XYZ file of C-alpha atoms in Angstrom:
464
model
C 192.169 44.706 200.645
C 188.287 46.359 201.993
C 184.768 44.841 201.231
C 183.991 47.493 198.870
C 187.402 46.801 196.655
C 186.461 42.735 196.179
C 182.982 44.376 194.300
C 184.913 46.228 192.018
C 186.149 45.298 188.739
C 187.536 46.394 185.189
C 187.072 43.343 183.686
C 182.402 43.631 184.651
C 183.032 47.232 184.050
C 183.625 47.401 180.936
C 181.518 44.437 179.994
C 178.920 46.863 181.323
C 179.641 49.352 179.336
C 179.231 47.439 176.035
C 176.030 45.724 177.445
C 175.170 49.056 178.221
C 175.839 51.016 174.517
C 173.996 47.258 173.271
C 170.985 47.433 175.230
C 170.401 51.604 173.726
C 171.468 50.471 170.188
C 168.574 47.965 169.990
C 166.421 50.228 171.007
C 166.922 52.627 169.005
C 167.712 50.320 165.669
C 164.277 48.411 165.958
C 162.407 50.735 167.441
C 159.694 49.846 166.066
C 159.927 46.564 166.183
C 159.230 47.069 170.425
C 156.794 48.617 169.045
C 155.422 44.511 169.781
C 152.678 42.484 171.623
C 152.626 44.096 175.570
C 154.495 46.887 174.140
C 152.477 48.436 171.512
C 149.064 47.984 174.149
C 150.549 49.776 176.922
C 152.723 53.211 174.308
C 148.799 53.900 172.751
C 147.308 53.861 175.958
C 149.406 55.908 177.315
C 150.320 58.922 174.493
C 146.052 58.429 174.175
C 145.744 59.286 177.251
C 147.909 61.618 177.707
C 148.938 59.479 181.297
C 150.361 56.851 183.112
C 149.018 53.349 181.574
C 149.252 50.705 185.435
C 147.038 47.525 185.035
C 146.684 44.911 188.211
C 148.898 47.629 190.093
C 152.560 46.909 188.632
C 153.176 50.108 189.734
C 156.873 49.589 188.211
C 155.680 50.481 184.852
C 155.339 54.000 185.221
C 159.120 53.997 185.008
C 159.212 53.201 181.609
C 156.792 55.348 181.213
C 158.168 58.438 182.114
C 160.434 59.931 179.198
C 157.935 59.360 176.414
C 155.529 60.891 178.342
C 158.548 63.675 178.650
C 158.366 63.529 175.002
C 155.183 63.956 175.132
C 154.495 67.357 177.107
C 157.355 68.656 175.134
C 155.305 68.963 172.139
C 157.500 65.978 169.619
C 155.558 63.807 167.487
C 153.712 60.281 168.136
C 157.626 58.644 165.596
C 159.773 60.651 168.476
C 157.510 59.393 170.812
C 157.948 55.350 169.604
C 161.648 55.937 169.307
C 161.647 57.718 173.393
C 159.522 54.951 174.234
C 161.739 52.200 173.279
C 164.988 54.277 174.757
C 163.223 54.862 178.289
C 162.977 50.988 178.617
C 166.402 50.996 177.580
C 167.302 53.892 180.297
C 166.094 51.956 182.512
C 168.334 49.440 182.660
C 171.307 51.221 182.464
C 170.985 54.491 185.074
C 170.011 51.301 187.829
C 172.723 50.306 186.566
C 174.583 53.304 187.257
C 173.023 53.844 190.263
C 174.378 50.715 192.251
C 177.725 50.813 190.586
C 178.154 54.498 191.657
C 176.606 54.977 194.475
C 177.505 51.276 196.054
C 180.219 50.661 194.372
C 179.342 47.291 193.161
C 180.593 46.784 189.556
C 179.026 42.739 189.790
C 175.348 43.901 190.489
C 175.850 46.539 188.335
C 176.620 44.263 185.369
C 173.731 41.856 186.766
C 171.185 44.474 186.199
C 172.829 44.815 182.523
C 172.362 41.063 182.333
C 168.509 40.775 182.372
C 167.255 42.069 179.555
C 169.727 40.262 177.001
C 169.724 36.692 178.934
C 167.769 34.540 178.021
C 165.121 37.556 176.855
C 165.398 37.278 172.877
C 161.754 37.424 172.789
C 161.265 39.808 175.464
C 163.277 42.054 174.970
C 161.240 43.051 171.608
C 158.480 43.132 174.114
C 159.960 45.608 176.840
C 157.061 46.229 178.865
C 157.280 43.058 180.843
C 157.201 44.353 184.757
C 158.331 40.637 185.754
C 161.673 42.208 183.566
C 161.538 44.668 185.462
C 161.417 43.555 188.919
C 164.194 40.773 187.818
C 167.190 43.892 187.412
C 166.032 44.917 190.710
C 166.915 42.393 192.710
C 169.804 43.771 192.093
C 169.288 46.935 193.756
C 167.912 45.039 195.964
C 170.234 42.601 197.539
C 172.965 45.621 197.318
C 170.556 47.669 199.912
C 169.892 44.501 202.351
C 173.688 43.734 202.080
C 175.999 46.071 201.604
C 175.955 47.163 205.955
C 174.952 50.226 205.605
C 171.787 51.421 208.594
C 169.940 54.817 208.574
C 166.995 56.139 207.260
C 167.517 56.503 203.745
C 168.349 53.215 203.004
C 164.999 51.382 204.797
C 163.316 54.427 202.731
C 165.075 52.653 199.614
C 164.245 48.923 200.745
C 160.564 50.020 200.790
C 159.856 51.572 197.511
C 162.563 48.785 195.995
C 159.868 45.377 197.242
C 156.827 47.253 196.697
C 158.069 47.487 192.627
C 159.595 44.317 193.219
C 156.154 42.331 194.953
C 154.083 44.425 192.518
C 156.409 43.566 189.597
C 154.812 40.010 189.040
C 153.157 37.843 191.686
C 156.281 35.120 191.368
C 158.576 37.783 192.684
C 157.416 36.904 195.801
C 159.538 33.694 195.806
C 162.571 36.333 195.180
C 161.965 38.769 197.618
C 161.519 36.000 199.735
C 164.883 33.739 199.191
C 167.034 37.078 198.839
C 166.136 38.943 202.192
C 167.663 36.537 204.934
C 171.027 37.232 203.929
C 170.545 39.603 205.577
C 171.805 38.122 208.488
C 175.389 37.864 206.995
C 175.859 41.833 206.770
C 173.388 43.638 209.499
C 174.694 43.223 212.616
C 170.798 45.002 213.806
C 169.117 43.197 210.479
C 166.231 41.782 212.819
C 164.085 45.458 212.858
C 164.867 45.616 209.604
C 163.900 41.888 208.044
C 160.452 42.461 210.845
C 160.056 45.377 207.758
C 160.369 44.027 204.886
C 158.022 41.099 206.537
C 155.535 43.493 207.492
C 155.383 45.323 204.200
C 155.417 41.440 202.175
C 152.138 40.671 203.862
C 150.522 43.897 202.568
C 151.521 43.619 199.366
C 150.046 39.574 199.673
C 147.201 41.357 201.510
C 146.494 44.181 198.798
C 146.782 42.060 195.820
C 145.023 39.255 196.523
C 141.712 41.588 197.606
C 142.394 43.741 194.392
C 142.930 40.777 191.948
C 142.059 42.134 188.406
C 139.920 39.789 186.732
C 143.187 38.976 184.644
C 144.586 38.239 187.509
C 142.040 35.831 189.150
C 142.108 34.032 185.529
C 145.897 33.121 186.187
C 145.137 32.446 190.029
C 142.622 30.236 189.111
C 145.497 28.260 186.839
C 146.972 26.970 190.000
C 144.103 25.360 191.087
C 142.966 24.074 187.545
C 142.675 20.314 186.804
C 143.838 20.219 183.738
C 147.539 21.773 184.519
C 147.865 21.136 188.282
C 151.131 20.779 190.338
C 150.808 16.835 190.542
C 151.805 16.903 186.218
C 155.063 17.447 187.991
C 155.174 13.661 189.233
C 154.820 12.369 185.908
C 158.569 10.761 184.196
C 157.647 11.904 180.617
C 156.391 15.614 181.774
C 159.299 15.935 183.348
C 161.321 14.777 181.395
C 159.967 17.356 179.123
C 160.795 20.634 181.353
C 164.458 19.330 181.495
C 164.813 19.329 178.251
C 163.728 22.637 177.324
C 165.556 23.973 180.511
C 169.170 22.491 179.649
C 168.655 23.476 176.103
C 167.163 27.087 176.520
C 168.195 27.456 179.637
C 172.022 26.811 179.548
C 173.415 28.987 181.203
C 170.714 29.447 184.359
C 171.200 25.684 185.046
C 175.319 25.704 184.635
C 175.162 28.909 186.783
C 172.782 27.264 188.775
C 175.006 24.031 189.121
C 178.290 25.901 189.618
C 177.076 28.596 192.473
C 175.657 25.532 194.203
C 178.857 23.019 194.278
C 180.862 26.321 195.337
C 178.795 26.820 198.242
C 178.699 23.357 199.188
C 182.719 23.118 198.837
C 183.169 26.124 201.057
C 180.693 24.866 203.391
C 178.059 27.344 203.223
C 174.869 26.047 203.454
C 172.659 28.415 204.061
C 173.310 30.229 200.536
C 173.244 26.445 199.618
C 169.555 26.336 200.648
C 168.463 29.815 199.737
C 169.546 30.098 195.635
C 168.132 24.994 196.136
C 165.171 26.665 197.711
C 164.081 29.402 195.382
C 165.391 27.791 191.866
C 162.763 25.184 193.114
C 160.256 26.931 194.341
C 160.323 28.628 191.242
C 160.093 26.248 188.444
C 157.392 24.163 190.750
C 155.065 27.680 190.498
C 155.403 27.367 187.283
C 154.304 24.829 186.129
C 151.544 24.188 188.726
C 149.833 26.932 186.811
C 150.750 25.786 183.013
C 151.828 22.662 181.472
C 155.643 24.919 180.756
C 157.487 22.551 178.991
C 157.131 24.823 175.045
C 159.137 27.602 174.470
C 157.261 30.538 174.035
C 157.546 34.442 174.573
C 154.771 33.385 177.439
C 157.229 30.590 178.867
C 160.283 32.912 179.024
C 158.198 35.423 181.266
C 157.146 33.235 183.299
C 160.387 31.665 183.685
C 162.537 35.480 183.924
C 162.523 34.979 188.312
C 165.086 32.150 188.084
C 167.562 33.544 185.482
C 167.857 37.084 187.977
C 168.015 34.666 191.560
C 170.363 32.737 190.160
C 172.657 35.827 188.716
C 172.164 37.495 192.076
C 174.024 34.583 193.861
C 176.609 34.119 191.283
C 177.747 38.169 190.594
C 177.591 38.914 194.592
C 178.351 35.401 196.516
C 180.311 33.846 194.021
C 183.080 36.050 191.886
C 183.769 38.766 194.553
C 185.069 35.698 196.865
C 187.477 34.863 193.605
C 191.823 35.212 193.096
C 191.527 37.772 190.708
C 192.025 35.432 187.707
C 189.270 32.828 188.621
C 186.422 36.176 188.292
C 188.014 37.276 185.102
C 187.486 33.999 183.088
C 184.717 33.847 184.718
C 183.764 36.996 183.431
C 184.499 37.118 180.299
C 182.423 33.257 180.348
C 179.656 35.118 180.616
C 180.514 37.244 178.006
C 180.650 34.910 175.417
C 177.199 33.024 176.820
C 176.220 37.015 176.337
C 177.533 36.981 173.046
C 175.485 34.232 171.610
C 172.367 35.627 173.063
C 172.871 39.263 171.644
C 173.344 37.135 168.067
C 169.618 35.738 169.123
C 168.169 38.823 170.221
C 170.043 40.517 167.048
C 168.799 38.317 165.076
C 165.064 38.075 166.163
C 165.075 41.786 165.567
C 165.508 41.636 161.631
C 162.223 38.992 161.577
C 160.232 41.534 163.004
C 161.506 44.105 161.005
C 160.041 42.167 158.329
C 156.827 41.971 159.657
C 156.939 45.147 159.787
C 157.717 45.703 155.990
C 154.917 43.728 156.065
C 152.987 46.172 158.423
C 154.259 49.286 156.263
C 153.020 47.369 152.816
C 149.971 46.682 153.970
C 149.487 49.775 155.209
C 150.136 51.459 151.572
C 147.329 49.405 150.610
C 144.952 50.730 152.312
C 145.869 54.438 151.397
C 145.107 53.621 148.262
C 141.896 52.374 148.570
C 139.308 54.785 150.491
C 138.901 54.150 153.674
C 140.905 54.456 156.941
C 138.951 51.124 158.858
C 139.823 47.344 156.721
C 140.057 44.213 157.878
C 142.432 41.393 155.813
C 142.984 37.534 155.469
C 146.058 37.049 156.808
C 147.191 34.722 154.959
C 147.297 36.585 152.172
C 150.231 38.279 153.360
C 153.261 36.227 154.812
C 151.579 34.819 157.365
C 155.091 33.409 159.015
C 155.364 36.864 160.743
C 152.100 37.298 161.772
C 153.357 36.350 165.748
C 150.774 37.134 168.739
C 148.183 38.364 166.478
C 145.946 40.235 169.188
C 148.023 42.886 168.346
C 148.293 43.452 164.891
C 145.372 45.767 165.195
C 146.918 48.440 167.501
C 150.688 48.087 166.112
C 149.130 49.309 162.582
C 147.059 52.029 164.298
C 150.761 53.245 165.621
C 152.363 53.137 162.026
C 149.930 54.504 160.356
C 149.689 57.650 162.526
C 153.997 58.055 162.549
C 152.429 59.977 159.114
C 149.812 62.372 161.165
C 146.700 62.227 162.240
C 144.525 61.767 159.667
C 146.788 59.143 157.910
C 145.693 56.881 160.571
C 144.524 53.130 159.312
C 142.529 50.923 161.756
C 143.194 47.125 159.987
C 141.974 43.540 161.557
C 142.580 40.686 160.758
C 139.403 38.556 160.007
C 139.268 36.277 163.077
C 139.789 39.991 165.013
C 136.610 40.186 163.212
C 134.976 36.754 163.776
C 136.244 36.998 168.096
C 133.201 37.231 170.127
C 130.974 37.784 167.243
C 133.139 41.741 167.361
C 130.951 42.524 163.691
C 128.125 42.239 165.235
C 128.744 45.004 168.153
C 130.543 47.558 165.806
C 129.011 50.151 164.726
C 130.362 52.949 161.753
C 130.887 54.858 165.186
C 133.063 53.064 166.146
C 136.802 50.845 166.317
C 138.701 47.852 167.776
C 141.481 48.779 169.639
C 141.819 44.938 169.970
C 139.656 42.075 169.461
C 139.098 42.527 173.209
C 138.503 45.738 173.038
C 136.298 47.674 171.440
C 136.155 51.565 171.015
C 134.154 54.512 169.519
C 135.822 56.171 166.885
C 136.156 59.819 169.596
C 138.143 57.714 172.394
C 141.642 58.301 170.489
C 143.467 61.115 170.701
C 143.676 63.876 167.977
C 145.940 65.546 168.798
C 147.948 61.519 167.324
C 144.729 60.104 165.742
C 141.998 60.682 163.970
C 139.130 58.150 162.297
C 135.615 58.870 160.214
C 132.502 57.034 160.152
C 132.733 53.872 158.119
C 132.484 50.038 158.390
C 134.961 47.632 157.997
C 136.041 46.702 154.860
C 138.134 44.018 153.365
C 141.483 44.735 152.319
C 143.170 42.360 149.363
C 146.254 41.496 149.166
C 145.878 41.839 144.920
């Protein structure tokens, strides 16, 4: 049996087809809900500026902005662009999987690219501008390029692009790349020059990153030396207990995959792979927990542990399943499918929760339309507060939703705490508005093709 034939699988291909359909379906059904948190922020700024919006040097963000920006230059309306933004994210994973499957004849890592936005992603699935997740999916392509045995200029170019996109997607992925790169020794006789080139890229990107830290990134880095969140917390038995309980309850699939892969490698006396996966998982968990307390399962913590899921999936799909007998492969694919069905149920359920939140937003907008003015602030406790998660993005979400009806219908609606944050009420005048509580702009900052706010003060909008 050829090396490539071992990496082809009809069950994996069928599973990938179902996952691709699910990802696209979610993108279309819940496109309003996927304008959530970071997604609203990047969509608003990209559409408002009619250009790519990239922050902190995270280049991979440009990929999912291609589709809505393409629609913008075709003259589409804002609502249609929002649909394309949601769809563009889904297409990133689908097209990546297709490329891996048909260019490199690898069913398993193609499946991995489609599992990344689903496994342990029920929060992040609705904030689809999470670059750390894009980096996780690109690890599947990176591993193919490392281990497929090909050589030549095209491989080096693709490896270079892939490494740059992964490393700039999030600092955690420096660990991911460092852990996976040694696998090149197993499949490439002339591995040393390629490995040296990759190490060179890692060093260059690292130097560039630390030399160009944004204020946001500098704050994150400082957390690693903050005495309140020092690595020493990992030596406290109670903290370790809470961490393990969280990982076992919320990352059951990833933990079981890690244990299964480790046991398999030990049985095969493949100590090299054992060391790789063990070092990668431990390093990531230590890194996350040295920055902050990471024992409560929140949207942010879900994103921080995302590379953990990606690494164990790479080893399972690339180094374990292809070595098994056909019946064993089918059983494992079926087991993964069963767990993924559970994850899909969680994603859909959270989408329905967000739909109720969106309905509340639309009710607020409709209430505002019956009152003179286009700038308001509300008391969130008057408007079903259980649906007000991550309120920092609410002003942008309401601005976008209201503008689906046209630029003259734009509403800037804040929560009272947005107005009180950093004494924003003193910084605002009739000619300015709040993009988000950290960001105040003049009314003419808005792209008049999609948004428009007249001069005027913010007034209280009552739910009664």
